[in-house]
mmCIF file of C-alpha atoms in Angstrom:
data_model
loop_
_atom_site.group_PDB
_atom_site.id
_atom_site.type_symbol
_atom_site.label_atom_id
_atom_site.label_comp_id
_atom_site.label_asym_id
_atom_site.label_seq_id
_atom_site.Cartn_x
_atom_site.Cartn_y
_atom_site.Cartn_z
ATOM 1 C CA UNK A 11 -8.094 10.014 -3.959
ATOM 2 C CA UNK A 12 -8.169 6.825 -2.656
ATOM 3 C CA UNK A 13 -8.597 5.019 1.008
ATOM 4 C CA UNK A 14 -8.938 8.148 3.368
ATOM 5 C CA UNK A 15 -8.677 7.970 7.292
ATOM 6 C CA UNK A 16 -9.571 10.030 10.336
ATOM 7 C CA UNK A 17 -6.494 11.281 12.146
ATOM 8 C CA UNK A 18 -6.432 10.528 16.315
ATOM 9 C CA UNK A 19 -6.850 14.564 16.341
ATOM 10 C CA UNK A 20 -9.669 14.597 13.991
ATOM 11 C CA UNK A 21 -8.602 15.305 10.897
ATOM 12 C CA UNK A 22 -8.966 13.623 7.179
ATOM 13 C CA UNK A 23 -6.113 12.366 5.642
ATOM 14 C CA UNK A 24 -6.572 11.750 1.775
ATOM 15 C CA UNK A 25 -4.023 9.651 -0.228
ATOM 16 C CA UNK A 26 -3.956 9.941 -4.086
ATOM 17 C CA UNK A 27 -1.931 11.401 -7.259
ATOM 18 C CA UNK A 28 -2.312 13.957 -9.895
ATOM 19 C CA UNK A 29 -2.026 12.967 -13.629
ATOM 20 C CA UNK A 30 0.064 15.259 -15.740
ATOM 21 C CA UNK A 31 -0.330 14.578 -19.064
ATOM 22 C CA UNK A 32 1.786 15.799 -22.664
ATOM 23 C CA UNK A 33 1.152 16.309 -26.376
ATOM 24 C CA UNK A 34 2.255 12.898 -27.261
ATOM 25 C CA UNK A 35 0.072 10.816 -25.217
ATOM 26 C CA UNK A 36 2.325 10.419 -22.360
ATOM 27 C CA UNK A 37 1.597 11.115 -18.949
ATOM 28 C CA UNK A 38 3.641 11.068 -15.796
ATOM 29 C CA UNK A 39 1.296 10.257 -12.275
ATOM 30 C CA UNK A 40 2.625 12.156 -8.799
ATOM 31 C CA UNK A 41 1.032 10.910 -5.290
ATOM 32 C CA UNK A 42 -0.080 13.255 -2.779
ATOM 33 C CA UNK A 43 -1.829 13.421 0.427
ATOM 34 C CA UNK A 44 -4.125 15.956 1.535
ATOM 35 C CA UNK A 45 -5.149 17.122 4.844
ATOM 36 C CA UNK A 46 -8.885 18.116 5.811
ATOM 37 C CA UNK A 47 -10.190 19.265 9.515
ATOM 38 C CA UNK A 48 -13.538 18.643 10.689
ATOM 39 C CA UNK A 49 -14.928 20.561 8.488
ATOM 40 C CA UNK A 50 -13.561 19.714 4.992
ATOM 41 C CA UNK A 51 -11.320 22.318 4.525
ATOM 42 C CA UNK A 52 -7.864 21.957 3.838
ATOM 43 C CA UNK A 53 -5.048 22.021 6.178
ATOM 44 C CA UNK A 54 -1.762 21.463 4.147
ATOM 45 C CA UNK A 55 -1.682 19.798 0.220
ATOM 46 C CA UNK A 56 2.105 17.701 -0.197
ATOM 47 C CA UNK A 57 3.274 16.343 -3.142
ATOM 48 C CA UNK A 58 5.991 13.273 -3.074
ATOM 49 C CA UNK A 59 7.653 12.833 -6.027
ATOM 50 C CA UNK A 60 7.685 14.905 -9.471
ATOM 51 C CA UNK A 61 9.910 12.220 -11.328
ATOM 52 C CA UNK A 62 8.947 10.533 -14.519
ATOM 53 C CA UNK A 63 6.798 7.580 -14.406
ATOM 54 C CA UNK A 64 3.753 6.550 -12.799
ATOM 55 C CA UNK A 65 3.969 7.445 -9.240
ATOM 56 C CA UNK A 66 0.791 6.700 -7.124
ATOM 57 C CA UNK A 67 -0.546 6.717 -3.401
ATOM 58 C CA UNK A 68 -3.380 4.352 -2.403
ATOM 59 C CA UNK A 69 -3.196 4.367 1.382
ATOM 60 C CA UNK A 70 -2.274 5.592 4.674
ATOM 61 C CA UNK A 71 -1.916 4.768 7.652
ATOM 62 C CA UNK A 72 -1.135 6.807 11.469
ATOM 63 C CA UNK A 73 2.216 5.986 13.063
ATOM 64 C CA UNK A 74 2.132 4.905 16.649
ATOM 65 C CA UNK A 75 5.246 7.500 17.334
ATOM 66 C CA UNK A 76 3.999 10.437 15.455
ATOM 67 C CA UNK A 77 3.424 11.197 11.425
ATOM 68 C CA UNK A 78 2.073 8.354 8.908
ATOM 69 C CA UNK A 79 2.937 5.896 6.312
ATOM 70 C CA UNK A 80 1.412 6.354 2.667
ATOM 71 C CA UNK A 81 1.773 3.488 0.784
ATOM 72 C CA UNK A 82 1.670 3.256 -3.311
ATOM 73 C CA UNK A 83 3.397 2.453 -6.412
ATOM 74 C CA UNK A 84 6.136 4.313 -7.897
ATOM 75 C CA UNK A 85 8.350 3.917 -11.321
ATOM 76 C CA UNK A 86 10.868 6.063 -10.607
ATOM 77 C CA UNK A 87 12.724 3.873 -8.281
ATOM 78 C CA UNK A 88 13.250 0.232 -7.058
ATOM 79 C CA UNK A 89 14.354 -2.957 -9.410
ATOM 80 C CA UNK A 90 12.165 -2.613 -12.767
ATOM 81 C CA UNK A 91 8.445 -2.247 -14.069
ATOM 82 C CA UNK A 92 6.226 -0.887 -11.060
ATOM 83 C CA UNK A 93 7.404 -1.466 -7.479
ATOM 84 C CA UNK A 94 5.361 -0.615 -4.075
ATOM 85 C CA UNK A 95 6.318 2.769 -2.199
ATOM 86 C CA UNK A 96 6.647 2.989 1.827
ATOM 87 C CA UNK A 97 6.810 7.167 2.306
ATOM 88 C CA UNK A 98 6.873 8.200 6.111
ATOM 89 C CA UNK A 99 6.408 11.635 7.099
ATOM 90 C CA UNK A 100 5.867 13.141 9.952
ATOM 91 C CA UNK A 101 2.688 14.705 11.371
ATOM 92 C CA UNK A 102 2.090 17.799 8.756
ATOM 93 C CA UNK A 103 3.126 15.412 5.873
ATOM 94 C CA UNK A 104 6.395 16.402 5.265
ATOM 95 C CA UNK A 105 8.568 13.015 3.721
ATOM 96 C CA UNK A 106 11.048 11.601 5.940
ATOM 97 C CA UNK A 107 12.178 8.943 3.945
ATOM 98 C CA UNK A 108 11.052 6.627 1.185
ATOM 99 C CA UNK A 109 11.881 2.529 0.553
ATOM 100 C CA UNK A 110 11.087 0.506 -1.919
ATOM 101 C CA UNK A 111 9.426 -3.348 -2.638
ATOM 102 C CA UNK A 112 9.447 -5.586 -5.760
ATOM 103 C CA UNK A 113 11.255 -7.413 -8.363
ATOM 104 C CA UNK A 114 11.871 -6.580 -12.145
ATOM 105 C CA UNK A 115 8.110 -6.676 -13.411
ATOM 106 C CA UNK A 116 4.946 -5.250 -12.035
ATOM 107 C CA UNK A 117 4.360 -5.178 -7.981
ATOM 108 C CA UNK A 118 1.762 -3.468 -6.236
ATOM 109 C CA UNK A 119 0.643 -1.871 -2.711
ATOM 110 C CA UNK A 120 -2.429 -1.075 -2.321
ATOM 111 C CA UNK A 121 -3.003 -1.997 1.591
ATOM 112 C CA UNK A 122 -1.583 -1.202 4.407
ATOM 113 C CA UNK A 123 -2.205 -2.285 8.427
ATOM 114 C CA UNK A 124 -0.213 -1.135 11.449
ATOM 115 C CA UNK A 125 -0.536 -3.241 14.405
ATOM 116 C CA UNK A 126 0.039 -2.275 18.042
ATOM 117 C CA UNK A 127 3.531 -3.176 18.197
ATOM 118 C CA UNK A 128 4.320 -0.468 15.186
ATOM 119 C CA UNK A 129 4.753 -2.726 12.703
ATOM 120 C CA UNK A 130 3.530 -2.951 9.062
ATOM 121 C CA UNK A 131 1.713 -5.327 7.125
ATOM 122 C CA UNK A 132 1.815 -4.134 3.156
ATOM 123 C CA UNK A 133 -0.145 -5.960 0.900
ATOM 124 C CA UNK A 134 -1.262 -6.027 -2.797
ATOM 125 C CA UNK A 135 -0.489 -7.529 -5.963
ATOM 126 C CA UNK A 136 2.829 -8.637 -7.468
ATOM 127 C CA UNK A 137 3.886 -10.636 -11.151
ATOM 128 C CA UNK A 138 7.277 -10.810 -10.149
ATOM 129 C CA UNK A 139 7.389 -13.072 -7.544
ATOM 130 C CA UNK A 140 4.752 -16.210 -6.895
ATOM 131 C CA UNK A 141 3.325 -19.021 -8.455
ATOM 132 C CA UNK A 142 2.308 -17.654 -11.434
ATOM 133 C CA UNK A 143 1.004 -14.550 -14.009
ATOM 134 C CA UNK A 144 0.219 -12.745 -10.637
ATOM 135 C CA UNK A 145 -0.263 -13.420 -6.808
ATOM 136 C CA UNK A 146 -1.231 -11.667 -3.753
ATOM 137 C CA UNK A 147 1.902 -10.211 -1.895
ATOM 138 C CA UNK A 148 2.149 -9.523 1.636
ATOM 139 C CA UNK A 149 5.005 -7.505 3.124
ATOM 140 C CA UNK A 150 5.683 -7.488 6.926
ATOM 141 C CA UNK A 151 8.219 -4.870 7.975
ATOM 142 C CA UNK A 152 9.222 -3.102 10.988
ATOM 143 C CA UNK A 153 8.101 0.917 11.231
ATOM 144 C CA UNK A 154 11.356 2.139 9.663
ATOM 145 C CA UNK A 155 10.249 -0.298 6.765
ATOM 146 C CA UNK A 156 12.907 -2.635 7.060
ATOM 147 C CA UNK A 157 11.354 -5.902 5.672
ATOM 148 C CA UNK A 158 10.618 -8.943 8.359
ATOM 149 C CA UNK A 159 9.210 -11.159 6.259
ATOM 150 C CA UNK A 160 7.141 -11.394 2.203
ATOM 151 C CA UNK A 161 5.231 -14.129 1.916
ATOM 152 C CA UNK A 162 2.860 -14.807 -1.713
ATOM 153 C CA UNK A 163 -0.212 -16.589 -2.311
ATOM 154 C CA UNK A 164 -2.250 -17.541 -5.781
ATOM 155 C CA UNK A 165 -1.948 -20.413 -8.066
ATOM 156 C CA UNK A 166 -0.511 -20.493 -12.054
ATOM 157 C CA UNK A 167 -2.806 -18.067 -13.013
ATOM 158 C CA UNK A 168 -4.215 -14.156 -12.073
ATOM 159 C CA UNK A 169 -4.786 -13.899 -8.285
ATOM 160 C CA UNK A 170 -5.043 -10.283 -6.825
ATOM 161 C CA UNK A 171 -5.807 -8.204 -3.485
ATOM 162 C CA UNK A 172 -8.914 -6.694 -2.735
ATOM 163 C CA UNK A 173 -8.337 -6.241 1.126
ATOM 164 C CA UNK A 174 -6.447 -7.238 4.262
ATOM 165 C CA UNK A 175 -7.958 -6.542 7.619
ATOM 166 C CA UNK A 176 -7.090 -8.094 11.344
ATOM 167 C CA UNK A 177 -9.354 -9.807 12.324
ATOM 168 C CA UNK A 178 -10.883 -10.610 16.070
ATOM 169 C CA UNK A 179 -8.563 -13.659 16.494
ATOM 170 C CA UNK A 180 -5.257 -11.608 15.931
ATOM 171 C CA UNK A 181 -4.292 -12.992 12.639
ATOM 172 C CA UNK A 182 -4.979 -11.241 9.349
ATOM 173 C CA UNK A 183 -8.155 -11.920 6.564
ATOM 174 C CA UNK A 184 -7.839 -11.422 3.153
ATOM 175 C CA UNK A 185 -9.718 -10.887 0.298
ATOM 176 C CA UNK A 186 -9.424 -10.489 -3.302
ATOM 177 C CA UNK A 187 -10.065 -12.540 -6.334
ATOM 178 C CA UNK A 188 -8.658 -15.949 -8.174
ATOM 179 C CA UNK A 189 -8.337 -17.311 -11.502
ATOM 180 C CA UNK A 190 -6.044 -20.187 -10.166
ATOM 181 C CA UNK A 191 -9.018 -22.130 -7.917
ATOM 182 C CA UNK A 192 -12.808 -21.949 -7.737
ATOM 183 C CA UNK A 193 -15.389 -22.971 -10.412
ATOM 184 C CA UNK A 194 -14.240 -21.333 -13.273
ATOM 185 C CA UNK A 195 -13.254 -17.690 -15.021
ATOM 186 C CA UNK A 196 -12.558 -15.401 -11.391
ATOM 187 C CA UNK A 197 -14.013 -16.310 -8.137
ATOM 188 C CA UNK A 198 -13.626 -14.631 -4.924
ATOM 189 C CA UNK A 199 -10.706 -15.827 -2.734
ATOM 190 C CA UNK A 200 -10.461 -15.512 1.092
ATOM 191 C CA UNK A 201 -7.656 -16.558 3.088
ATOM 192 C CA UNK A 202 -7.594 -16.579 6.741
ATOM 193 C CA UNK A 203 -4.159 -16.288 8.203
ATOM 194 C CA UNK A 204 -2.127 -15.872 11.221
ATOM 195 C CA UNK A 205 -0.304 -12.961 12.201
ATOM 196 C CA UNK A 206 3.160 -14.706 10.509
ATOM 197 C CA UNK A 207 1.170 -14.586 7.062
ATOM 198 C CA UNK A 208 0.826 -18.663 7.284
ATOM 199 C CA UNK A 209 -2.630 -20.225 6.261
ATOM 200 C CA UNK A 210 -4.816 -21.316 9.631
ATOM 201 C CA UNK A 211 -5.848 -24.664 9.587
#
C-alpha cells in the first residue's frame, strides 16, 4: 500500500497492488484500492486491472464532484515500456474510466494534487521524454484527464520525484533528487514553481 488519505466522510482510502507470481520467475502486479472506516475495518476491496504486466497504484486523490483519482503505472496499455495510469471511479471505487501518459520507454506517476478548480497535477519520473537518462515529469490535466499541459525538468543525467506539494504562495514545490547538478554523485533537488509548472525567479 502506498500514499493513503482520509476521505471528506471519514474514511481511509489505501492505494496499492498485489503481486502474482509463476513457476518461471515471472510475475504480473494488479493495483487496488482499499477502503477502511474509522475504525480500520474494511468497507469495499477493488481491483483495476488483471492484465499481464506490471500494473501498480501509488496514489489517490478525492474528486471535487464525487469519487477519486488513483494514479499509478501500468504495462498493459499506453505507447511502450511503463506508462502512468489516471483511473477515476466513483465514490465506492468502482472504475469509470482509465487514460494513459508516456512515451515508448519507462514513465512514472507517483504523485498526484487536485486543486480547487478540479484540476490535476500528475507528477513523477519519466526516461522518455527530457533532457536526459531520466527527468522529473509533471502532467497538468483537466478532471476528465484530458492533458493541459507536460512540462520536464533534470539535466543529462538521473533526476527523479520524491514529492510535489502546493505551497502557501499558490504555485507548486518539488522535491526529489539529481545526478545532473549539485556537488557530486545525487544531491537533493528542489524546485519552486508556479502554478503553470515554470521555474519562479
Amino acid at each position: 500500500g502506498y500514499n493513503g488519505i482520509e476521505t471528506s466522510s471519514g474514511d481511509f482510502l489505501i492505494p496499492g497492488y498485489q503481486m502474482i507470481t509463476y513457476g518461471n520467475n515471472t510475475y504480473t502486479s494488479i493495483p487496488f484500492m482499499i477502503c477502511l472506516d474509522e475504525n480500520g475495518n474494511e468497507k469495499w476491496f477493488r481491483f483495476y486491472s488483471a492484465e499481464s504486466g506490471k500494473n501498480n497504484a501509488y496514489a489517490v486523490v478525492e474528486s471535487l464532484g464525487g469519487g477519486f483519482y488513483v494514479l499509478g503505472i501500468t504495462e498493459a496499455s499506453g505507447e511502450g515500456g511503463k506508462d502512468i495510469s489516471l483511473i477515476k471511479t466513483d465514490d465506492q471505487g468502482v472504475q469509470q474510466w482509465q487514460k494513459t501518459y508516456g512515451g515508448p520507454t519507462d514513465d512514472v506517476g507517483t504523485n498526484c494534487l487536485l486543486s480547487i478548480d478540479g484540476n490535476l497535477y500528475l507528477a513523477g519520473t519519466t526516461t522518455s521524454f527530457g533532457n536526459g537518462d531520466s527527468d522529473i515529469w509533471i502532467i497538468k490535466t483537466d478532471g476528465y484527464g484530458n492533458e493541459v499541459w507536460n512540462k520536464t525538468y533534470g539535466g543529462s543525467a538521473g533526476d527523479y520525484l520524491s514529492e510535489i506539494k502546493f505551497n502557501s504562495e499558490g504555485g507548486l514545490t518539488v522535491i526529489g533528487t539529481t545526478s545532473s547538478f549539485g556537488a557530486g554523485g545525487r544531491d537533493i533537488y528542489l524546485l519552486k514553481l508556479d502554478i503553470d509548472g515554470n521555474y519562479e525567479q
